[in-house]
Amino acid sequence: MKIMPPKDMKARSRAAGFTIIEVIAVLIVLGIITAVAVSRLTSAATYTLTAETDILKNHLRFAQIRAMNDEVVWGIHFPTATSYVLQKNRAPAPISLPNDSSNTHSFPGGSYNTESPQVTFNNWGIPVDHNGLALTANITITLNQGGASQTVTVTKNTGFIP
């Protein structure tokens, strides 16, 4: 049996695998590449859609709070597929929507689909129909932009907007 000199053993053990530093460096590079790829997949239209969905929810909640405070019907009317108007007693409200310069808000580059042209709330914050009766079904508003969509639901009986 031949005994190897110690320097040959060191050379063989170094060539057998990767060091922990090499593995960590590769993982860091893969992490950076993944982060860049994911950020490229999310488009500006997706961010706009999410922002507009949140704005619509806030405006619906604003109308609901006004109805509970004023003892009159407040709501949001959808006259077109790209805009909506704050209403008081089913007429355009004399005040502006929060963070808007008027009582009308336009959805840039997208559209709304809703089964109801108007969402109104009574003094209890409950969604009601044109006769003031509580709705028997949830109201669903779908926002579309660039092939993506998000849904806003106004819950019957409670007016909860998740």
PDB file of C-alpha atoms in Angstrom:
ATOM      1  CA  MET A   1       0.000   0.000   0.000  1.00  0.00           C
ATOM      2  CA  LYS A   2       1.279   3.341  -0.946  1.00  0.00           C
ATOM      3  CA  ILE A   3       0.965   6.203   1.510  1.00  0.00           C
ATOM      4  CA  MET A   4       0.223   9.578  -0.021  1.00  0.00           C
ATOM      5  CA  PRO A   5       2.096  12.611   1.005  1.00  0.00           C
ATOM      6  CA  PRO A   6       0.044  15.191   2.953  1.00  0.00           C
ATOM      7  CA  LYS A   7       0.220  17.829   0.226  1.00  0.00           C
ATOM      8  CA  ASP A   8      -1.590  15.543  -2.277  1.00  0.00           C
ATOM      9  CA  MET A   9      -4.367  14.929   0.269  1.00  0.00           C
ATOM     10  CA  LYS A  10      -4.931  18.664   0.670  1.00  0.00           C
ATOM     11  CA  ALA A  11      -5.178  19.105  -3.093  1.00  0.00           C
ATOM     12  CA  ARG A  12      -7.748  16.311  -3.417  1.00  0.00           C
ATOM     13  CA  SER A  13      -9.929  17.565  -0.546  1.00  0.00           C
ATOM     14  CA  ARG A  14     -10.062  21.087  -2.029  1.00  0.00           C
ATOM     15  CA  ALA A  15     -11.191  19.826  -5.409  1.00  0.00           C
ATOM     16  CA  ALA A  16     -13.993  17.664  -3.982  1.00  0.00           C
ATOM     17  CA  GLY A  17     -16.752  20.324  -3.611  1.00  0.00           C
ATOM     18  CA  PHE A  18     -17.861  23.915  -3.129  1.00  0.00           C
ATOM     19  CA  THR A  19     -17.008  26.133  -0.224  1.00  0.00           C
ATOM     20  CA  ILE A  20     -19.754  27.716   1.826  1.00  0.00           C
ATOM     21  CA  ILE A  21     -18.737  31.133   0.516  1.00  0.00           C
ATOM     22  CA  GLU A  22     -19.273  29.988  -3.074  1.00  0.00           C
ATOM     23  CA  VAL A  23     -22.723  28.593  -2.226  1.00  0.00           C
ATOM     24  CA  ILE A  24     -23.735  31.835  -0.468  1.00  0.00           C
ATOM     25  CA  ALA A  25     -22.505  33.934  -3.394  1.00  0.00           C
ATOM     26  CA  VAL A  26     -24.595  31.875  -5.840  1.00  0.00           C
ATOM     27  CA  LEU A  27     -27.700  32.203  -3.621  1.00  0.00           C
ATOM     28  CA  ILE A  28     -27.275  35.976  -3.418  1.00  0.00           C
ATOM     29  CA  VAL A  29     -26.973  36.271  -7.202  1.00  0.00           C
ATOM     30  CA  LEU A  30     -30.075  34.075  -7.679  1.00  0.00           C
ATOM     31  CA  GLY A  31     -31.988  36.218  -5.177  1.00  0.00           C
ATOM     32  CA  ILE A  32     -31.131  39.404  -7.049  1.00  0.00           C
ATOM     33  CA  ILE A  33     -32.129  37.896 -10.409  1.00  0.00           C
ATOM     34  CA  THR A  34     -35.441  36.667  -8.944  1.00  0.00           C
ATOM     35  CA  ALA A  35     -36.245  40.071  -7.425  1.00  0.00           C
ATOM     36  CA  VAL A  36     -35.637  41.808 -10.749  1.00  0.00           C
ATOM     37  CA  ALA A  37     -37.747  39.256 -12.652  1.00  0.00           C
ATOM     38  CA  VAL A  38     -40.688  39.535 -10.243  1.00  0.00           C
ATOM     39  CA  SER A  39     -40.625  43.336 -10.345  1.00  0.00           C
ATOM     40  CA  ARG A  40     -40.757  43.208 -14.153  1.00  0.00           C
ATOM     41  CA  LEU A  41     -43.833  40.950 -14.082  1.00  0.00           C
ATOM     42  CA  THR A  42     -45.876  43.474 -12.059  1.00  0.00           C
ATOM     43  CA  SER A  43     -46.961  46.240 -14.404  1.00  0.00           C
ATOM     44  CA  ALA A  44     -47.944  49.821 -13.728  1.00  0.00           C
ATOM     45  CA  ALA A  45     -51.528  48.913 -14.707  1.00  0.00           C
ATOM     46  CA  THR A  46     -51.688  46.480 -11.787  1.00  0.00           C
ATOM     47  CA  TYR A  47     -50.585  49.187  -9.361  1.00  0.00           C
ATOM     48  CA  THR A  48     -53.126  51.632 -10.816  1.00  0.00           C
ATOM     49  CA  LEU A  49     -55.897  49.037 -10.562  1.00  0.00           C
ATOM     50  CA  THR A  50     -55.085  48.312  -6.925  1.00  0.00           C
ATOM     51  CA  ALA A  51     -54.946  52.018  -6.084  1.00  0.00           C
ATOM     52  CA  GLU A  52     -58.265  52.711  -7.839  1.00  0.00           C
ATOM     53  CA  THR A  53     -59.903  49.794  -6.025  1.00  0.00           C
ATOM     54  CA  ASP A  54     -58.817  51.245  -2.684  1.00  0.00           C
ATOM     55  CA  ILE A  55     -60.015  54.728  -3.705  1.00  0.00           C
ATOM     56  CA  LEU A  56     -63.449  53.356  -4.665  1.00  0.00           C
ATOM     57  CA  LYS A  57     -63.743  51.512  -1.342  1.00  0.00           C
ATOM     58  CA  ASN A  58     -62.841  54.686   0.550  1.00  0.00           C
ATOM     59  CA  HIS A  59     -65.380  56.739  -1.414  1.00  0.00           C
ATOM     60  CA  LEU A  60     -68.107  54.158  -0.757  1.00  0.00           C
ATOM     61  CA  ARG A  61     -67.272  54.222   2.956  1.00  0.00           C
ATOM     62  CA  PHE A  62     -67.334  58.044   2.878  1.00  0.00           C
ATOM     63  CA  ALA A  63     -70.857  58.001   1.395  1.00  0.00           C
ATOM     64  CA  GLN A  64     -71.914  55.452   3.991  1.00  0.00           C
ATOM     65  CA  ILE A  65     -70.575  57.543   6.882  1.00  0.00           C
ATOM     66  CA  ARG A  66     -72.251  60.693   5.499  1.00  0.00           C
ATOM     67  CA  ALA A  67     -75.567  58.807   5.329  1.00  0.00           C
ATOM     68  CA  MET A  68     -75.240  57.712   8.953  1.00  0.00           C
ATOM     69  CA  ASN A  69     -74.404  61.262  10.085  1.00  0.00           C
ATOM     70  CA  ASP A  70     -76.935  63.229   8.007  1.00  0.00           C
ATOM     71  CA  GLU A  71     -80.014  60.994   8.214  1.00  0.00           C
ATOM     72  CA  VAL A  72     -80.439  61.248   4.419  1.00  0.00           C
ATOM     73  CA  VAL A  73     -79.529  58.858   1.609  1.00  0.00           C
ATOM     74  CA  TRP A  74     -75.964  59.198   0.338  1.00  0.00           C
ATOM     75  CA  GLY A  75     -74.324  57.091  -2.322  1.00  0.00           C
ATOM     76  CA  ILE A  76     -72.174  56.652  -5.375  1.00  0.00           C
ATOM     77  CA  HIS A  77     -73.696  56.799  -8.877  1.00  0.00           C
ATOM     78  CA  PHE A  78     -71.961  55.210 -11.913  1.00  0.00           C
ATOM     79  CA  PRO A  79     -73.169  57.289 -14.911  1.00  0.00           C
ATOM     80  CA  THR A  80     -70.444  55.951 -17.216  1.00  0.00           C
ATOM     81  CA  ALA A  81     -68.129  52.954 -17.296  1.00  0.00           C
ATOM     82  CA  THR A  82     -65.151  55.138 -16.361  1.00  0.00           C
ATOM     83  CA  SER A  83     -66.404  57.542 -13.674  1.00  0.00           C
ATOM     84  CA  TYR A  84     -68.662  57.860 -10.648  1.00  0.00           C
ATOM     85  CA  VAL A  85     -70.347  60.701  -8.757  1.00  0.00           C
ATOM     86  CA  LEU A  86     -70.980  61.262  -5.048  1.00  0.00           C
ATOM     87  CA  GLN A  87     -74.707  61.770  -4.443  1.00  0.00           C
ATOM     88  CA  LYS A  88     -76.865  63.159  -1.672  1.00  0.00           C
ATOM     89  CA  ASN A  89     -80.588  62.319  -1.864  1.00  0.00           C
ATOM     90  CA  ARG A  90     -79.916  60.803  -5.307  1.00  0.00           C
ATOM     91  CA  ALA A  91     -78.640  64.098  -6.750  1.00  0.00           C
ATOM     92  CA  PRO A  92     -75.024  65.209  -7.222  1.00  0.00           C
ATOM     93  CA  ALA A  93     -73.617  66.148  -3.821  1.00  0.00           C
ATOM     94  CA  PRO A  94     -72.536  69.731  -3.153  1.00  0.00           C
ATOM     95  CA  ILE A  95     -69.220  68.541  -1.669  1.00  0.00           C
ATOM     96  CA  SER A  96     -66.095  66.950  -3.131  1.00  0.00           C
ATOM     97  CA  LEU A  97     -65.026  63.374  -2.692  1.00  0.00           C
ATOM     98  CA  PRO A  98     -62.122  62.885  -0.271  1.00  0.00           C
ATOM     99  CA  ASN A  99     -58.784  63.667  -1.977  1.00  0.00           C
ATOM    100  CA  ASP A 100     -60.579  64.820  -5.149  1.00  0.00           C
ATOM    101  CA  SER A 101     -61.335  68.334  -6.334  1.00  0.00           C
ATOM    102  CA  SER A 102     -64.976  67.595  -7.210  1.00  0.00           C
ATOM    103  CA  ASN A 103     -67.821  65.200  -6.508  1.00  0.00           C
ATOM    104  CA  THR A 104     -66.822  63.131  -9.567  1.00  0.00           C
ATOM    105  CA  HIS A 105     -63.971  60.621  -9.815  1.00  0.00           C
ATOM    106  CA  SER A 106     -62.640  59.259 -13.133  1.00  0.00           C
ATOM    107  CA  PHE A 107     -60.871  55.929 -13.474  1.00  0.00           C
ATOM    108  CA  PRO A 108     -57.835  56.488 -15.738  1.00  0.00           C
ATOM    109  CA  GLY A 109     -57.405  53.891 -18.446  1.00  0.00           C
ATOM    110  CA  GLY A 110     -59.920  51.377 -17.141  1.00  0.00           C
ATOM    111  CA  SER A 111     -63.601  50.675 -16.661  1.00  0.00           C
ATOM    112  CA  TYR A 112     -66.199  49.588 -14.091  1.00  0.00           C
ATOM    113  CA  ASN A 113     -68.715  46.799 -14.398  1.00  0.00           C
ATOM    114  CA  THR A 114     -71.514  46.908 -11.864  1.00  0.00           C
ATOM    115  CA  GLU A 115     -74.903  45.272 -11.666  1.00  0.00           C
ATOM    116  CA  SER A 116     -76.267  48.434 -10.068  1.00  0.00           C
ATOM    117  CA  PRO A 117     -75.792  51.938 -11.508  1.00  0.00           C
ATOM    118  CA  GLN A 118     -76.023  53.330  -7.985  1.00  0.00           C
ATOM    119  CA  VAL A 119     -74.976  52.288  -4.476  1.00  0.00           C
ATOM    120  CA  THR A 120     -76.915  54.173  -1.788  1.00  0.00           C
ATOM    121  CA  PHE A 121     -76.910  53.930   1.993  1.00  0.00           C
ATOM    122  CA  ASN A 122     -79.589  54.815   4.554  1.00  0.00           C
ATOM    123  CA  ASN A 123     -79.043  56.400   7.975  1.00  0.00           C
ATOM    124  CA  TRP A 124     -78.026  52.992   9.385  1.00  0.00           C
ATOM    125  CA  GLY A 125     -75.309  52.564   6.747  1.00  0.00           C
ATOM    126  CA  ILE A 126     -77.278  49.773   5.084  1.00  0.00           C
ATOM    127  CA  PRO A 127     -77.301  49.624   1.271  1.00  0.00           C
ATOM    128  CA  VAL A 128     -80.803  50.381  -0.025  1.00  0.00           C
ATOM    129  CA  ASP A 129     -82.637  50.405  -3.356  1.00  0.00           C
ATOM    130  CA  HIS A 130     -84.356  53.401  -4.992  1.00  0.00           C
ATOM    131  CA  ASN A 131     -87.394  52.928  -2.684  1.00  0.00           C
ATOM    132  CA  GLY A 132     -85.259  52.982   0.468  1.00  0.00           C
ATOM    133  CA  LEU A 133     -85.666  49.249   1.121  1.00  0.00           C
ATOM    134  CA  ALA A 134     -82.689  47.192   2.275  1.00  0.00           C
ATOM    135  CA  LEU A 135     -81.073  45.221  -0.528  1.00  0.00           C
ATOM    136  CA  THR A 136     -81.579  41.468  -0.664  1.00  0.00           C
ATOM    137  CA  ALA A 137     -78.271  40.748  -2.422  1.00  0.00           C
ATOM    138  CA  ASN A 138     -74.697  41.973  -2.236  1.00  0.00           C
ATOM    139  CA  ILE A 139     -73.583  44.618  -4.734  1.00  0.00           C
ATOM    140  CA  THR A 140     -70.512  43.716  -6.770  1.00  0.00           C
ATOM    141  CA  ILE A 141     -68.427  46.275  -8.650  1.00  0.00           C
ATOM    142  CA  THR A 142     -65.651  44.974 -10.889  1.00  0.00           C
ATOM    143  CA  LEU A 143     -62.798  47.234 -11.960  1.00  0.00           C
ATOM    144  CA  ASN A 144     -60.926  46.296 -15.163  1.00  0.00           C
ATOM    145  CA  GLN A 145     -57.632  47.548 -16.503  1.00  0.00           C
ATOM    146  CA  GLY A 146     -55.049  46.030 -18.821  1.00  0.00           C
ATOM    147  CA  GLY A 147     -56.553  42.551 -18.727  1.00  0.00           C
ATOM    148  CA  ALA A 148     -56.599  42.466 -14.916  1.00  0.00           C
ATOM    149  CA  SER A 149     -59.618  42.939 -12.687  1.00  0.00           C
ATOM    150  CA  GLN A 150     -60.474  43.441  -9.022  1.00  0.00           C
ATOM    151  CA  THR A 151     -63.834  43.281  -7.309  1.00  0.00           C
ATOM    152  CA  VAL A 152     -65.400  45.471  -4.629  1.00  0.00           C
ATOM    153  CA  THR A 153     -68.360  44.005  -2.734  1.00  0.00           C
ATOM    154  CA  VAL A 154     -70.903  45.929  -0.654  1.00  0.00           C
ATOM    155  CA  THR A 155     -72.495  43.440   1.707  1.00  0.00           C
ATOM    156  CA  LYS A 156     -76.288  43.407   1.988  1.00  0.00           C
ATOM    157  CA  ASN A 157     -77.884  44.161   5.391  1.00  0.00           C
ATOM    158  CA  THR A 158     -74.674  45.553   6.898  1.00  0.00           C
ATOM    159  CA  GLY A 159     -73.009  47.650   4.214  1.00  0.00           C
ATOM    160  CA  PHE A 160     -69.666  46.060   5.056  1.00  0.00           C
ATOM    161  CA  ILE A 161     -67.046  46.748   2.382  1.00  0.00           C
ATOM    162  CA  PRO A 162     -64.151  44.270   2.780  1.00  0.00           C
TER     163      PRO A 162
END
